[in-house]
mmCIF file of C-alpha atoms and ligand atoms in Angstrom:
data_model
loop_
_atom_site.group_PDB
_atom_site.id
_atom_site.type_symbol
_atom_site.label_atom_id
_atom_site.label_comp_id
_atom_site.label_asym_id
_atom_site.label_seq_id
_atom_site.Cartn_x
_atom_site.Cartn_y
_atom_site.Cartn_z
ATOM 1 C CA UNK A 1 -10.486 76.585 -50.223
ATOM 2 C CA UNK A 2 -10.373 78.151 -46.941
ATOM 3 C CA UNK A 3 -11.539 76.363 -43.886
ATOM 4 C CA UNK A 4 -14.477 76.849 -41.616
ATOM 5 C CA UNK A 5 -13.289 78.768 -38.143
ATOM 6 C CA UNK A 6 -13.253 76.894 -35.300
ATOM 7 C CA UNK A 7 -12.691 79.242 -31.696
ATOM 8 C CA UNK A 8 -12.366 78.132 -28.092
ATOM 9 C CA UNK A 9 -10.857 78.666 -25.009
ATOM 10 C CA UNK A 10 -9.706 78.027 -21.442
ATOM 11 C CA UNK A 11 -9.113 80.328 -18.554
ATOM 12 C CA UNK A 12 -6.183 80.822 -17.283
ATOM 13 C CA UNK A 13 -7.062 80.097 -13.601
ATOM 14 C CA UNK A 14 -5.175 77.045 -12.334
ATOM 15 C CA UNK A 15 -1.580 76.339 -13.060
ATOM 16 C CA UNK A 16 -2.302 72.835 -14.447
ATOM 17 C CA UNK A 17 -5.177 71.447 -16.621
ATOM 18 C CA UNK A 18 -6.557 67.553 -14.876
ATOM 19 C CA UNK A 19 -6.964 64.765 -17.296
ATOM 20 C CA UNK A 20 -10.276 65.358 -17.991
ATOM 21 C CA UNK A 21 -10.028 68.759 -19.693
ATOM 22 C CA UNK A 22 -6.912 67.128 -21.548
ATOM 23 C CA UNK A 23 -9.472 64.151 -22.772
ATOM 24 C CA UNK A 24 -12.289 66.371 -23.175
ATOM 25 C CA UNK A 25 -11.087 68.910 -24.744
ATOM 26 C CA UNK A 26 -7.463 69.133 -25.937
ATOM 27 C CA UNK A 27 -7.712 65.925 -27.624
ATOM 28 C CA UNK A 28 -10.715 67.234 -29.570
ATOM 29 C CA UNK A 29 -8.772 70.287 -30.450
ATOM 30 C CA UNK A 30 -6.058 68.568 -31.426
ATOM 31 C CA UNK A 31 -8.053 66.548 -33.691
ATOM 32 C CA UNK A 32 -10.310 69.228 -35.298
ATOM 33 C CA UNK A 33 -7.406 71.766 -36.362
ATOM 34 C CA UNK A 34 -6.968 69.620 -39.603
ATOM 35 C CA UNK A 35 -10.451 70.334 -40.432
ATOM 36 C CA UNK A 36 -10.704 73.968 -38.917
ATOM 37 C CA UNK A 37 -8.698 77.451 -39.115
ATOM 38 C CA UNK A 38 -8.697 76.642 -35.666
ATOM 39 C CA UNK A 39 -8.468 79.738 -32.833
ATOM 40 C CA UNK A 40 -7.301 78.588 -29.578
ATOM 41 C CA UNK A 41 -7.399 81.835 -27.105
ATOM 42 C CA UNK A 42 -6.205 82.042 -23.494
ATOM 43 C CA UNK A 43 -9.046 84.080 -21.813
ATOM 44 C CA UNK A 44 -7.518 85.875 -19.392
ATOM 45 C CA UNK A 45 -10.184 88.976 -19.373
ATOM 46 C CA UNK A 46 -12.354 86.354 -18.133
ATOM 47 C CA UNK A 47 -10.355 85.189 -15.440
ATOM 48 C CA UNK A 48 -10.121 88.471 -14.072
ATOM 49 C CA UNK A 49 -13.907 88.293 -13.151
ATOM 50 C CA UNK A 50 -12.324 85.973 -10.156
ATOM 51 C CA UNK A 51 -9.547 88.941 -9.422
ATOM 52 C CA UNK A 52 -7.083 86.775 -9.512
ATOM 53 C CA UNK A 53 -3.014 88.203 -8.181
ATOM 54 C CA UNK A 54 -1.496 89.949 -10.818
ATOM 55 C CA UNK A 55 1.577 88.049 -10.938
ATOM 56 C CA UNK A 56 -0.518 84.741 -10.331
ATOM 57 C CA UNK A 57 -2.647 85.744 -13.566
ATOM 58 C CA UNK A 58 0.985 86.539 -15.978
ATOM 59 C CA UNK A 59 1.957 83.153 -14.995
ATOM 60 C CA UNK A 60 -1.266 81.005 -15.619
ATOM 61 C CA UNK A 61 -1.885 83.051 -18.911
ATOM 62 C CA UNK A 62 2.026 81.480 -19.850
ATOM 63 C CA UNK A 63 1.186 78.071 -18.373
ATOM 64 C CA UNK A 64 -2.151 77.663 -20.251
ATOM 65 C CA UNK A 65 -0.702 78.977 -23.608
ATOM 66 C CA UNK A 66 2.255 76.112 -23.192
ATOM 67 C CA UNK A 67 -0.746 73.436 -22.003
ATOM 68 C CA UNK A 68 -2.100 74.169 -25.781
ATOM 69 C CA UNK A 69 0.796 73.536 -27.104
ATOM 70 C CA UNK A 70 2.507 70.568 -25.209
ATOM 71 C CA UNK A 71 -0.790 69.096 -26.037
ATOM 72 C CA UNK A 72 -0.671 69.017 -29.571
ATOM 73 C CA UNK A 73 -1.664 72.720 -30.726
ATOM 74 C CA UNK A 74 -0.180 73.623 -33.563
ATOM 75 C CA UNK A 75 0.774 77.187 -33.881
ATOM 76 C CA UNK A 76 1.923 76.745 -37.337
ATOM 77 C CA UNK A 77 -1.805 75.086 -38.463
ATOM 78 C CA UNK A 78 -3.631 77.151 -35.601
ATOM 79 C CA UNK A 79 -3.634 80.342 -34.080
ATOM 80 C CA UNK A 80 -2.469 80.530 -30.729
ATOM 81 C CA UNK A 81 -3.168 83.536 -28.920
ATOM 82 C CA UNK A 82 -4.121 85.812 -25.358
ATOM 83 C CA UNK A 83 -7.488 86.979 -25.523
ATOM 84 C CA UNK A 84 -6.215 90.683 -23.547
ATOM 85 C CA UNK A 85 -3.860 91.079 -26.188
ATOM 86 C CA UNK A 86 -6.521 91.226 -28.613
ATOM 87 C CA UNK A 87 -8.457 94.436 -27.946
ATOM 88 C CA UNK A 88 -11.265 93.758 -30.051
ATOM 89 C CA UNK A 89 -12.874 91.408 -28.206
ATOM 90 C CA UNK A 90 -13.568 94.358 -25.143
ATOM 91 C CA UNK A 91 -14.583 96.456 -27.527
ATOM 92 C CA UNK A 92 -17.257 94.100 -29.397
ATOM 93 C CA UNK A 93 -18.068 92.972 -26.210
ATOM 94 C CA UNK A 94 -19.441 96.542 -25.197
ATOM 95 C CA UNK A 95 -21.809 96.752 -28.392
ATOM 96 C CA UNK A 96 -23.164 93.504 -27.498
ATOM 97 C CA UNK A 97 -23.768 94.610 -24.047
ATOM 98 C CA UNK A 98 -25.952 97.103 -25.528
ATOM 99 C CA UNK A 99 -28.350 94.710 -27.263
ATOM 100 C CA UNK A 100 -28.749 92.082 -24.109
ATOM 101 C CA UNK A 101 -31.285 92.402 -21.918
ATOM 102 C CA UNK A 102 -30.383 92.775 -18.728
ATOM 103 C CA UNK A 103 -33.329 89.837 -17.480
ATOM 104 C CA UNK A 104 -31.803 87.814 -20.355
ATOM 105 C CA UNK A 105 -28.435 88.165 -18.579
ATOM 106 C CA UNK A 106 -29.549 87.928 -14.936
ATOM 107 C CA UNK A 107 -31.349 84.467 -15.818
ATOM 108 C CA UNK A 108 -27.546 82.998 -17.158
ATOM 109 C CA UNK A 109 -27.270 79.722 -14.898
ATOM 110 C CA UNK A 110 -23.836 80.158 -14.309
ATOM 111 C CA UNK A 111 -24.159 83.982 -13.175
ATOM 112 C CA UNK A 112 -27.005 82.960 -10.935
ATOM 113 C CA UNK A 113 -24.995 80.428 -9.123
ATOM 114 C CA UNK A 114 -21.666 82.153 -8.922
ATOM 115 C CA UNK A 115 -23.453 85.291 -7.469
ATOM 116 C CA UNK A 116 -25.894 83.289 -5.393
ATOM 117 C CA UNK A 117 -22.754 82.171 -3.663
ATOM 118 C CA UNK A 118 -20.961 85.371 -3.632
ATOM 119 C CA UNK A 119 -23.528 87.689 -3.064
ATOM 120 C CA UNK A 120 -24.332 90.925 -4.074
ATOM 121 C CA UNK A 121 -21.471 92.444 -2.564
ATOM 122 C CA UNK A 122 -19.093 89.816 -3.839
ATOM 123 C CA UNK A 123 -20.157 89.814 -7.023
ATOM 124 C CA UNK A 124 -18.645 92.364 -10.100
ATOM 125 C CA UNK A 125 -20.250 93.514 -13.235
ATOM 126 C CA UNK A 126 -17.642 91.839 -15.261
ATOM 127 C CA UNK A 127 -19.179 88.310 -13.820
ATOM 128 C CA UNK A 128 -22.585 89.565 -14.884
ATOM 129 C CA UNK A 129 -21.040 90.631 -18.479
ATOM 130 C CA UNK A 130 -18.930 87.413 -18.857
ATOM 131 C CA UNK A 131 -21.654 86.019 -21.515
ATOM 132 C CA UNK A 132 -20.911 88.726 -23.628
ATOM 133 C CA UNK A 133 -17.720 88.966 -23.625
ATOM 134 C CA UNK A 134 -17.644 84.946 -24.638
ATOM 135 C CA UNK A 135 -20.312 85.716 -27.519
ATOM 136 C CA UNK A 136 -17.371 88.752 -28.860
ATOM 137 C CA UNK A 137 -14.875 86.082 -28.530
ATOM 138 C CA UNK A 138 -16.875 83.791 -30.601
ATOM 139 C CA UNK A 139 -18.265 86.469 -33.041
ATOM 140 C CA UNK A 140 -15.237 88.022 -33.893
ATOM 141 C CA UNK A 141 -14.047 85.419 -35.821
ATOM 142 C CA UNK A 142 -17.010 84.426 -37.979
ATOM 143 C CA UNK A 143 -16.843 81.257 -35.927
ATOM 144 C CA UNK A 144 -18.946 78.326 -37.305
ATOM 145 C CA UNK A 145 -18.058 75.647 -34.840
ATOM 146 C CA UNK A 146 -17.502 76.136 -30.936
ATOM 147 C CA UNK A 147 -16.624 72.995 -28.637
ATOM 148 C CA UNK A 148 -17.656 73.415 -25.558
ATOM 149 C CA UNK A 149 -18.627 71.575 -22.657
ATOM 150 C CA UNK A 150 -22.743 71.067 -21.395
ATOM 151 C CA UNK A 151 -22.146 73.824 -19.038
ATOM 152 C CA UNK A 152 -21.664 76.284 -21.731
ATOM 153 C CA UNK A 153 -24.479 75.572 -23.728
ATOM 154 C CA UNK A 154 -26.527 78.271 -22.338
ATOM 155 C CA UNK A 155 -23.861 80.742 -22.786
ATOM 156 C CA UNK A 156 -23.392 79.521 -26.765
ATOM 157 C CA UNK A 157 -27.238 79.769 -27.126
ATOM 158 C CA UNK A 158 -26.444 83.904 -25.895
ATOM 159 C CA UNK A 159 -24.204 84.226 -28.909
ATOM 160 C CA UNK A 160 -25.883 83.120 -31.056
ATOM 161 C CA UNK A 161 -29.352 84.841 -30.485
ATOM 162 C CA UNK A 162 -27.324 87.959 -30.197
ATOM 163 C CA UNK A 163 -26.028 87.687 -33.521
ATOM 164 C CA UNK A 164 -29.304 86.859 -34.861
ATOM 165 C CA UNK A 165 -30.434 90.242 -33.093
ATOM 166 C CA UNK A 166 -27.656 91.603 -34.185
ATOM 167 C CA UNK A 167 -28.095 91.517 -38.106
ATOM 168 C CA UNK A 168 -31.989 91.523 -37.742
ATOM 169 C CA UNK A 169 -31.598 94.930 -36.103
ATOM 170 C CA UNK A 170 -28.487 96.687 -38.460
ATOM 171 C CA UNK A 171 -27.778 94.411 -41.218
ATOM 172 C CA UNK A 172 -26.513 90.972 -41.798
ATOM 173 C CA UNK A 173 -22.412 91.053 -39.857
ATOM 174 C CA UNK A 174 -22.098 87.965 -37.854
ATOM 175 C CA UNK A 175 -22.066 84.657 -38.467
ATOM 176 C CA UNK A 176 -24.402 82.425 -36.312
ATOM 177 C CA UNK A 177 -22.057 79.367 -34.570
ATOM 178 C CA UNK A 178 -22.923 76.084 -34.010
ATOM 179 C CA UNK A 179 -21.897 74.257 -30.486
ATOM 180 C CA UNK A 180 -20.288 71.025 -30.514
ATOM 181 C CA UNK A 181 -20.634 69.561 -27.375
ATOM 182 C CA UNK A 182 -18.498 66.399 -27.090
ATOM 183 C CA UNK A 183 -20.266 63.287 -26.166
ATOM 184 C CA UNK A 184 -20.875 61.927 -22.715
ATOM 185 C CA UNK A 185 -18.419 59.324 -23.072
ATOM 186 C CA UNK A 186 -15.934 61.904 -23.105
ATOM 187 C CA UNK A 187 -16.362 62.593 -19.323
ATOM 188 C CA UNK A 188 -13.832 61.948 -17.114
ATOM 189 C CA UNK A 189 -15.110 61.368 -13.792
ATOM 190 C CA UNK A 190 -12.848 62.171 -10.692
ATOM 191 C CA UNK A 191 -11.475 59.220 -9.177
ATOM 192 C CA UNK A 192 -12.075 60.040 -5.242
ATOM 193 C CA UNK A 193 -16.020 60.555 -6.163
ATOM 194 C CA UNK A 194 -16.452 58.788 -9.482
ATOM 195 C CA UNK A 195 -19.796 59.874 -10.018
ATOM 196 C CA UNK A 196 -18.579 64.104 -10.050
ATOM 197 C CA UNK A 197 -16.908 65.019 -12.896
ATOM 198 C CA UNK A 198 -12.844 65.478 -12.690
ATOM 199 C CA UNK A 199 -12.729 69.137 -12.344
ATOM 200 C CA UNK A 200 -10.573 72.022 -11.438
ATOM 201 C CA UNK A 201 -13.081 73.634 -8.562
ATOM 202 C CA UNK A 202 -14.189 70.379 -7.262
ATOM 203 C CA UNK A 203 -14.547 70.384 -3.530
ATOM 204 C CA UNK A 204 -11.889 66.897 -3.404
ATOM 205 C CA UNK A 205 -8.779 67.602 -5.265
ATOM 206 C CA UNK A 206 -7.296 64.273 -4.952
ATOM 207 C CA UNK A 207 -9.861 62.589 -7.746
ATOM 208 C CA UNK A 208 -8.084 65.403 -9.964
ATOM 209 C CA UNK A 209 -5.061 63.815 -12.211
ATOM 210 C CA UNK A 210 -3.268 67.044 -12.740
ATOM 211 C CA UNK A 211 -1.281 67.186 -15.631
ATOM 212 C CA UNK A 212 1.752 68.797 -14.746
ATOM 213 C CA UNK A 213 2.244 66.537 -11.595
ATOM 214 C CA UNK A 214 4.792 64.272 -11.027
ATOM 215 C CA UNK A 215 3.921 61.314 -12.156
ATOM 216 C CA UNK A 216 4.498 59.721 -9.047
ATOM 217 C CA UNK A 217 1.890 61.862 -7.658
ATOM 218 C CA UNK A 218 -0.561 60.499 -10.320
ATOM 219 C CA UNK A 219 0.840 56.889 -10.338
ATOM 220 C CA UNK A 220 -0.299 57.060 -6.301
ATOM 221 C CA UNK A 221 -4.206 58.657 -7.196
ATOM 222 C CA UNK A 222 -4.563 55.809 -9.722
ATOM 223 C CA UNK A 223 -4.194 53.249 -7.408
ATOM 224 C CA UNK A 224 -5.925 54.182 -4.866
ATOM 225 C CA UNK A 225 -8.996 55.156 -6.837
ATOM 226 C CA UNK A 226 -12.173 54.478 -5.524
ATOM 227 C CA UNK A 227 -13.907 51.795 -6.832
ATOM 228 C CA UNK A 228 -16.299 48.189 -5.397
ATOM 229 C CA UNK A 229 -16.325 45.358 -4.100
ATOM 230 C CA UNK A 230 -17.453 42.800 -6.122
ATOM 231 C CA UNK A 231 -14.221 42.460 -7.906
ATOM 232 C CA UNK A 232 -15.210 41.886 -11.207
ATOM 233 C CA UNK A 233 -14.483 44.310 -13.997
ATOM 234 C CA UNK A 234 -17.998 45.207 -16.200
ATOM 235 C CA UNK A 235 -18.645 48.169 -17.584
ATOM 236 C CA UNK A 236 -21.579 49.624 -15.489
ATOM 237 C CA UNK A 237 -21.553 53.570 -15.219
ATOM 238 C CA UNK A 238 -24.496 53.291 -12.422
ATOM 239 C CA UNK A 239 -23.661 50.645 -10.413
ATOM 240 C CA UNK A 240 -19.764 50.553 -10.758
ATOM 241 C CA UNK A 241 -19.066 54.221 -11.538
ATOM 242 C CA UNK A 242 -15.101 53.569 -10.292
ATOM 243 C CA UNK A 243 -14.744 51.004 -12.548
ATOM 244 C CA UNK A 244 -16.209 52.410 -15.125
ATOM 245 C CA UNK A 245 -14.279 55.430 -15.495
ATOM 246 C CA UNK A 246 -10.815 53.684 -15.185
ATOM 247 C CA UNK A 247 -12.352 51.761 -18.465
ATOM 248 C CA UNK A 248 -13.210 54.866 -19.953
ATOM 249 C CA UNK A 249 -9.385 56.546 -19.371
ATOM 250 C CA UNK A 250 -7.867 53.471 -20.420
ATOM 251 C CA UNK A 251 -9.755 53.272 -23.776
ATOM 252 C CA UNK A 252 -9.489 56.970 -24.528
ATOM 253 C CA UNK A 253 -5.640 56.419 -23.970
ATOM 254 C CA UNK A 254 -5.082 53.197 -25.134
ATOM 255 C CA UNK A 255 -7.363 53.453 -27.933
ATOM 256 C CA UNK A 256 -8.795 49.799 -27.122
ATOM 257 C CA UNK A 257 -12.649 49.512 -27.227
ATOM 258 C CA UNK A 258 -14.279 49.048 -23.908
ATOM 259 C CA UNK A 259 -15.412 45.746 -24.847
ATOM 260 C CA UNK A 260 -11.873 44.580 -25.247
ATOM 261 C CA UNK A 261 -10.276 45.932 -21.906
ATOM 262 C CA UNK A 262 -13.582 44.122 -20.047
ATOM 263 C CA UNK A 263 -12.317 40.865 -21.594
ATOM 264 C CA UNK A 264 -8.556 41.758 -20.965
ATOM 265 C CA UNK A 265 -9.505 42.533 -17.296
ATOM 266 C CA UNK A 266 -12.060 39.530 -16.885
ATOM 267 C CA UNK A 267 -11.628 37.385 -13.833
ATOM 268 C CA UNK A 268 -11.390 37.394 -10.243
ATOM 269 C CA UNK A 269 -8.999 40.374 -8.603
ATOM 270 C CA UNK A 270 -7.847 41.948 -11.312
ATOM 271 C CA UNK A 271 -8.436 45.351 -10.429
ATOM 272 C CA UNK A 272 -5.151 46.309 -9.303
ATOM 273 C CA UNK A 273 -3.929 45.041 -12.959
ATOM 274 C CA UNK A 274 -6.148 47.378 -14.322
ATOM 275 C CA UNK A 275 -5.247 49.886 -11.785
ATOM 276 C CA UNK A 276 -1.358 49.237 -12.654
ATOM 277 C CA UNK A 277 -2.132 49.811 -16.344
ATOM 278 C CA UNK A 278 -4.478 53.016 -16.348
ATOM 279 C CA UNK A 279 -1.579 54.441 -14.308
ATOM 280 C CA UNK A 280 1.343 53.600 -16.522
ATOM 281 C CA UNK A 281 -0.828 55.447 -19.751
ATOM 282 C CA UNK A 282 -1.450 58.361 -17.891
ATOM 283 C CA UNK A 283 2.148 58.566 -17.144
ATOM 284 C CA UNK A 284 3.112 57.656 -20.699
ATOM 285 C CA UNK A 285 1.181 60.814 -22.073
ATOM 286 C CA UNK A 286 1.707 62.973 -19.050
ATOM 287 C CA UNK A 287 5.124 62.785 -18.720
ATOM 288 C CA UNK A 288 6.256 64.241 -22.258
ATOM 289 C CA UNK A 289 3.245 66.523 -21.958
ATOM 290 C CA UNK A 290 4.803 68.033 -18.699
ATOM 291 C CA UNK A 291 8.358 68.101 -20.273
ATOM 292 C CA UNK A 292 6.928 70.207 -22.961
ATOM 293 C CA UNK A 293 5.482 72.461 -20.619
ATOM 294 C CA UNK A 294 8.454 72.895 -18.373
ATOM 295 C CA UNK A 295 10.517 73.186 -22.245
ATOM 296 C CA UNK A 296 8.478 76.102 -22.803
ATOM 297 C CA UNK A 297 8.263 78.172 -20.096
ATOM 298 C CA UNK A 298 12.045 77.654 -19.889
ATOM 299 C CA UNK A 299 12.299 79.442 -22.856
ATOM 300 C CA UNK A 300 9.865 82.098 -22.254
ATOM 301 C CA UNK A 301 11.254 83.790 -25.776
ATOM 302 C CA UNK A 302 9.791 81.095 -28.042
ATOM 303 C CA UNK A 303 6.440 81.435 -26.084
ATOM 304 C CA UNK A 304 6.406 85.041 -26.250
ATOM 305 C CA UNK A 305 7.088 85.085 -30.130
ATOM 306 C CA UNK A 306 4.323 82.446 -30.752
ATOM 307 C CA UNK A 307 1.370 84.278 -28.794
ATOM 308 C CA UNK A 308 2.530 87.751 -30.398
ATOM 309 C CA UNK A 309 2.297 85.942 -33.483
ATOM 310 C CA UNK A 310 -1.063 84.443 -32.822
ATOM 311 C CA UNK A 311 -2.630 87.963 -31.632
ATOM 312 C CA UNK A 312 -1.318 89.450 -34.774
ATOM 313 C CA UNK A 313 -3.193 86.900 -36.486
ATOM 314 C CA UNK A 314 -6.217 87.116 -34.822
ATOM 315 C CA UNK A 315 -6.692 91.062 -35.249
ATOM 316 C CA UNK A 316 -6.232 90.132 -38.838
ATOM 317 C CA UNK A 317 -9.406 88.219 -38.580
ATOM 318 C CA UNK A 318 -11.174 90.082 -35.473
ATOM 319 C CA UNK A 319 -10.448 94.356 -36.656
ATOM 320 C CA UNK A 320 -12.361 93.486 -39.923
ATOM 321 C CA UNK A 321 -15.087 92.097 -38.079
ATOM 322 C CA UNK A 322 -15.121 94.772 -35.227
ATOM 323 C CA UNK A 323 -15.005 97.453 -38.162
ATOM 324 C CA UNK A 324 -17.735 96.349 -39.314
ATOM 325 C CA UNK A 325 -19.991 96.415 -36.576
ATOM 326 C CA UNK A 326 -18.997 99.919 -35.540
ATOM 327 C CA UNK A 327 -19.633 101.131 -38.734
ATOM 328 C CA UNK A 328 -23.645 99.026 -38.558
ATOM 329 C CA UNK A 329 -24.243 100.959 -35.192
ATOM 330 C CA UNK A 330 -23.011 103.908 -36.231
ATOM 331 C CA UNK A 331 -19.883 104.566 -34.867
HETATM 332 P P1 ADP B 1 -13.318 72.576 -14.968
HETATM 333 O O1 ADP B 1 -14.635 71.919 -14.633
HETATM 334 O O2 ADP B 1 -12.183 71.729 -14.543
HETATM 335 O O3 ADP B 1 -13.229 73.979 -14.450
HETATM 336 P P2 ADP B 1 -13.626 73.858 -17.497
HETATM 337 O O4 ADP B 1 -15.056 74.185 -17.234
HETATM 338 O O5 ADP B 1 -12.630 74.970 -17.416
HETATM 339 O O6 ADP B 1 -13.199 72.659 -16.532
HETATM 340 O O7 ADP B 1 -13.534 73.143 -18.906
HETATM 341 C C1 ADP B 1 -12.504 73.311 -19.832
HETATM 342 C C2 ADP B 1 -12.729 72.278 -20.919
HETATM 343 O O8 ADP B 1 -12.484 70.962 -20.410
HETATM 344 C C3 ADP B 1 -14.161 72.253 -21.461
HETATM 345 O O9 ADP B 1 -14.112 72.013 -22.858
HETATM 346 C C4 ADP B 1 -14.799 71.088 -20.737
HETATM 347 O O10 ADP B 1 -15.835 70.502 -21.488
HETATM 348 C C5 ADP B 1 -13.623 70.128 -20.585
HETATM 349 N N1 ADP B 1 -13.772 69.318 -19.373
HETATM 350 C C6 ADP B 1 -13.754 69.782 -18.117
HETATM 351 N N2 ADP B 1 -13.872 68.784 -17.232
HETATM 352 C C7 ADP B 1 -13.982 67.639 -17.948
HETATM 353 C C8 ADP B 1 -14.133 66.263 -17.606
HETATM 354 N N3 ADP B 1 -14.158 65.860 -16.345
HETATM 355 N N4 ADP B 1 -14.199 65.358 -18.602
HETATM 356 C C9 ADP B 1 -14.155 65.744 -19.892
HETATM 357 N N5 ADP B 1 -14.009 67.028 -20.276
HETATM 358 C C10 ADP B 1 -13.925 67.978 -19.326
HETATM 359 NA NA1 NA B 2 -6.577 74.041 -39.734
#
């Protein structure tokens, strides 16, 4: 029996992914490609709404692909692919254009604030179209499940009242997807400012463990993560935010329940032994992780083979799909 489709994504805009997209994400991934025919796409036509440098775009596209994989991404079990190399999804993208409402896009949060800090003149169509483009991504593929984070929810909502519009207006073609948004324990927090997520465009960098650091680098951001000082390790997201998100890493890495680590760590001072230990498991898994990355893009061949492999795969699924909207509107 086949499989339900699964489809997400990352942009290729940074050269390393931080621990929090590997927690939040990756591992989820990882984990639902048993149950999914998984589609794991490099966005890169998104990215470009940022205009990033050419060359600076080839080489996060390669970097992201080999983040998927070094992670646990099986190209064998999933398809692995770059979402430009894919042409459908532009083309979909411009019949769904057709049947947004431009209010319905200007009211997007994320539009609203990237423009509002941009401005007018700062601001391209392609950032005003980017919820489109994300609901052809999604469509394309008769998607049933999506993970994405909270800040996408709005965007997921788009796709999937445009494919209700969609086959209420020329016949049933797309399947409606379903978001699953990972729970709240999943967030990693940065450790400079523990109560702001980790994330790529935060203003602080240094609560960011990068994965493709040295691990030296990380070792150093570990220990001198902010946390209290009333020295005693409880799991209290609002009044010990540090603490708590050092539990929270540890037990996603370790795989120890919260409740155990709080009675490992119990006691006076024993924050730096905590401290010590969340740093030697984000070492343990970022290490190999990096090694894999660096393995990769040493051998740009095997890279190149897998993503052509992937794109032929997913124009199996997506020209099909594209077909048959172009034949519903009458093209
Ligand atoms: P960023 O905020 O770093 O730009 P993205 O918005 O590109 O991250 O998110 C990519 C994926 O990583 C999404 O699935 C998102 O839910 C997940 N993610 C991002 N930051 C975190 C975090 N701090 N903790 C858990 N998951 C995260
Ligand atoms: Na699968």
């Amino acid at each position: 029996m086949s499989q339900p489709r699964l489809f997400s994504g990352m942009q290729p805009t940074h050269d390393s992914l931080h621990l929090g997209n590997y927690l939040g994400a990756q591992v989820n991934w990882v984990r639902m490609q048993d149950e999914f025919d998984a589609f794991f796409c490099v966005v890169d036509q998104h990215a470009l709404t940022v205009a990033p440098d050419p060359a600076e775009l080839r080489r996060r596209t390669r970097v992201t692909a080999a983040q998927y994989l070094a992670g646990g991404v099986d190209p064998e079990r999933s398809t692995v692919f770059v979402q430009s190399h894919v042409p459908e999804h532009a083309q979909l993208a411009w019949i769904l254009d057709c049947i947004t409402g431009f209010g319905e896009a200007a009211r997007m949060t994320q539009f609203k604030d990237k423009s509002g800090k941009r401005g007018q003149e700062g601001t391209n169509v392609g950032l005003f179209a980017y919820p489109m483009l994300m609901a052809a991504d999604i469509l394309l593929y008769d998607t049933a499940a999506v993970p994405v984070g909270d800040d996408q929810r709005q965007h997921l909502e788009l796709a999937r009242n445009l494919a209700q519009r969609f086959n209420a207006r020329y016949g049933d073609t797309f399947v409606v997807p379903e978001a699953h948004i990972p729970s709240e324990t999943a967030r990693i927090m940065s450790l400079a400012e523990p109560t702001a997520k980790m994330s790529k465009s935060a203003d602080n960098q240094a609560g960011n463990l990068m994965m493709l650091d040295e691990p030296k680098v990380n070792t150093k951001k570990v220990k001198s993560a902010v946390t209290d000082t009333d020295n005693a390790v409880r799991f209290d997201p609002d009044a010990k935010p540090g603490i708590a998100n050092l539990l929270r890493i540890h037990a996603a890495l370790s795989g120890d329940s919260i409740d155990t680590l709080v009675e490992r760590y119990a006691g006076e001072n024993r924050y730096g032994a905590l401290k010590t230990d969340v740093a030697e498991l984000v070492v343990a898994v970022q290490q190999p992780f990096k090694q894999r990355v660096d393995e990769l893009l040493a051998d740009p061949g095997e890279l190149d083979a897998i993503l052509a492999r992937g794109a032929d795969r997913a124009r199996e699924v997506a020209a099909p799909t594209l077909a048959k909207a172009y034949d519903a509107v009458g093209f």
